[in-house]
Amino acid sequence: MHIEPGLVDSTKIFLSYATATAALGCSSKLAWDMVRTEGVTALVARSVMAAALVFAFFELLPTHPVGVSEVHLILGSTLLLVFGAAPTAIGLVVGLAIQSLFFAPDDLPQYGMNVTTLLLPLFAIQALARRVIAPDTAYVDIRYAQALKLSVAYQGGIVVWVGFWAIYGQGVGAENLSSIGRFGAAYMTVVLLEPLVDLGVLALAKQLQRLKGSPVVQPRLYTAA
């Protein structure tokens, strides 16, 4: 997911700095909470793995520019369920930064918007997880219906934020609304496909657990108070 260059001009882009700063502040709070409960080593190890996967998703998986943004798989809800909120947030921030700095420098001015669009839906599904998943549930014990709810909610959040940036930057003219519509229609392929991929990853984890009986690292979406 990358906002197209020039969608929000320099006179308005300050808002993306503010929203990205708020998102990074929330990520820092999540990271600090994880350090207190699980230690620095766990945070760093999971963050490195999450960042590597995010970079691979962005750089190696198929990407199709459509309208105001790009269409590709992100697998944000699976990263959340496997690694936890803080490592996933850090992974998204770092993976996106590596790609922007070394492979797509034209995306740097839009970095704040891209970070906001990826992180705020992540925080929303973390809050949703508190409602649909019991504290300290291991990944392989998550039900398919729970994973599906988180996946669909994450994709919906991304679509909403992309639409927001497009309207904020270009207004509600017919051409801009048409561009948003083309992106939304194309992104439906992700909205339909990514939840299936998320469920497939969960099904594979469950099968491996049954075959090997190996212990599962608890992702700690949240802990009981």
XYZ file of C-alpha atoms in Angstrom:
225
model
C 0.000 0.000 0.000
C 1.639 3.229 -1.179
C -0.074 6.570 -1.601
C 0.697 7.934 -5.056
C 3.232 10.837 -5.200
C 1.587 14.232 -5.443
C -1.761 13.072 -4.081
C -1.314 15.451 -1.128
C 0.765 18.518 -1.949
C 3.318 20.204 0.284
C 0.833 22.749 1.667
C -1.289 19.984 3.186
C 1.173 17.202 3.883
C 1.827 18.482 7.424
C -1.214 16.492 8.578
C 0.516 13.251 7.646
C 3.453 14.212 9.880
C 1.075 14.722 12.789
C -0.804 11.449 12.267
C 2.418 9.497 11.731
C 3.908 10.987 14.910
C 0.830 9.911 16.855
C 1.031 6.429 15.327
C 4.725 6.131 16.165
C 3.979 7.290 19.710
C 1.409 4.516 20.106
C 3.929 2.037 18.699
C 6.516 3.175 21.233
C 4.028 2.653 24.052
C 3.280 -0.866 22.809
C 7.010 -1.589 22.556
C 7.646 -0.365 26.098
C 4.789 -2.492 27.441
C 6.223 -5.554 25.706
C 9.707 -4.896 27.069
C 8.290 -4.781 30.593
C 6.369 -8.056 30.185
C 8.589 -10.116 27.862
C 11.967 -8.378 27.688
C 14.019 -6.585 25.050
C 15.214 -9.783 23.366
C 11.692 -10.917 22.518
C 10.784 -7.493 21.140
C 13.911 -7.217 18.977
C 13.740 -10.782 17.648
C 10.089 -10.593 16.651
C 10.470 -7.083 15.244
C 13.347 -8.175 12.986
C 11.313 -11.109 11.683
C 8.257 -8.912 11.152
C 10.290 -6.257 9.324
C 11.847 -8.870 7.031
C 8.420 -10.254 6.158
C 6.939 -6.790 5.587
C 9.794 -5.903 3.239
C 9.284 -9.182 1.379
C 5.551 -8.553 1.069
C 6.113 -5.054 -0.300
C 9.058 -5.790 -2.581
C 8.606 -9.394 -3.735
C 4.863 -10.002 -3.929
C 2.928 -8.711 -6.966
C 2.028 -5.008 -6.805
C -0.422 -3.196 -9.061
C -0.733 0.628 -9.065
C -4.414 1.488 -9.418
C -5.897 4.952 -9.032
C -4.686 6.717 -5.901
C -2.604 3.880 -4.453
C -1.293 0.357 -5.026
C -2.888 -3.037 -4.581
C -0.914 -5.824 -2.901
C -0.985 -8.225 0.026
C 0.095 -6.918 3.443
C -1.032 -9.701 5.818
C -1.169 -7.251 8.719
C -3.596 -9.274 10.806
C -1.515 -12.446 10.476
C 1.602 -10.537 11.532
C -0.332 -9.232 14.533
C -1.495 -12.701 15.544
C 1.913 -14.322 15.053
C 4.245 -11.660 16.480
C 2.054 -9.366 18.576
C 1.148 -5.694 18.204
C 4.475 -4.021 19.029
C 6.711 -6.139 16.757
C 4.194 -5.868 13.936
C 4.034 -2.082 14.259
C 7.835 -1.858 14.283
C 8.032 -4.283 11.371
C 5.649 -2.196 9.296
C 7.535 1.018 10.085
C 10.984 -0.444 9.393
C 10.023 -2.561 6.379
C 8.306 0.388 4.726
C 11.274 2.660 5.530
C 13.803 0.243 4.011
C 11.793 -0.037 0.823
C 11.266 3.728 0.583
C 14.904 4.604 1.278
C 16.616 2.062 -0.961
C 14.114 0.918 -3.561
C 11.371 3.554 -3.958
C 12.721 6.993 -2.958
C 9.753 8.668 -4.660
C 7.639 7.284 -1.793
C 9.564 9.162 0.921
C 7.351 12.296 0.901
C 4.339 10.023 1.391
C 5.976 8.024 4.198
C 3.881 9.674 6.920
C 0.667 8.895 5.083
C 1.728 5.327 4.381
C 2.752 4.730 7.997
C -0.524 6.174 9.241
C -2.544 4.051 6.811
C -0.807 0.854 7.913
C -0.562 1.453 11.658
C -3.905 2.951 12.650
C -5.893 -0.016 11.274
C -3.424 -2.261 13.118
C -4.225 -0.538 16.410
C -7.923 -0.840 15.612
C -7.740 -4.604 15.122
C -5.654 -4.935 18.280
C -8.572 -3.319 20.116
C -10.950 -5.658 18.267
C -8.814 -8.621 19.344
C -9.481 -7.703 22.967
C -13.172 -8.261 22.262
C -12.995 -11.472 20.240
C -9.911 -13.314 21.574
C -9.272 -14.364 25.161
C -6.111 -13.077 26.906
C -2.859 -14.961 26.194
C -4.377 -17.156 23.476
C -1.702 -18.959 21.457
C -1.795 -18.474 17.695
C -2.792 -22.063 16.892
C -5.699 -21.808 19.333
C -7.257 -18.848 17.522
C -10.491 -19.761 15.754
C -10.870 -19.173 12.039
C -13.836 -16.851 12.582
C -11.717 -14.681 14.898
C -8.868 -14.454 12.379
C -11.324 -13.623 9.604
C -12.847 -10.735 11.573
C -9.429 -9.209 12.187
C -8.317 -9.632 8.577
C -11.428 -8.045 7.074
C -11.304 -5.192 9.601
C -7.662 -4.450 8.768
C -8.314 -4.339 5.040
C -11.341 -2.125 5.569
C -9.268 0.282 7.640
C -6.680 0.597 4.891
C -9.326 1.370 2.277
C -10.848 4.042 4.535
C -7.508 5.763 5.140
C -6.500 5.701 1.480
C -9.844 7.293 0.623
C -9.327 9.893 3.334
C -5.910 10.950 2.020
C -7.215 11.129 -1.533
C -10.145 13.368 -0.603
C -8.002 15.439 1.773
C -5.437 16.026 -0.966
C -7.572 16.352 -4.069
C -11.104 17.114 -2.902
C -14.345 15.549 -4.078
C -14.065 16.219 -7.785
C -15.381 13.665 -10.246
C -11.931 12.620 -11.456
C -10.608 12.075 -7.932
C -13.687 10.145 -6.839
C -13.361 8.011 -9.961
C -9.718 7.297 -9.089
C -10.709 6.350 -5.545
C -13.419 4.129 -6.949
C -10.961 2.337 -9.239
C -8.619 1.735 -6.337
C -11.468 0.516 -4.116
C -12.738 -1.850 -6.791
C -9.256 -3.243 -7.462
C -8.549 -3.525 -3.748
C -11.557 -5.798 -3.414
C -9.281 -8.526 -4.757
C -7.115 -8.056 -1.662
C -10.124 -7.782 0.630
C -11.330 -11.114 -0.741
C -7.956 -12.852 -1.078
C -5.957 -11.760 1.949
C -8.407 -13.149 4.538
C -8.152 -16.502 2.744
C -4.353 -16.320 2.908
C -4.569 -15.411 6.600
C -6.813 -18.415 7.233
C -4.461 -20.620 5.208
C -1.491 -19.591 7.351
C -3.484 -20.333 10.487
C -4.583 -23.714 9.105
C -0.950 -24.597 8.298
C 0.141 -23.629 11.810
C -2.583 -25.793 13.318
C -1.593 -28.738 11.119
C 2.087 -28.419 12.016
C 1.151 -28.239 15.678
C -0.816 -31.480 15.380
C 1.941 -33.247 13.454
C 4.930 -32.132 15.511
C 3.377 -31.294 18.847
C 5.907 -28.490 19.147
C 5.385 -25.675 21.641
C 3.934 -22.435 20.313
C 5.345 -19.036 21.173
C 2.599 -16.915 22.692
C 2.172 -13.743 20.615
C 0.678 -11.808 23.546
C -1.807 -9.609 21.727
C -2.640 -8.510 25.240
C -2.456 -9.984 28.718
C -5.032 -10.339 31.414
C -5.167 -7.394 33.790
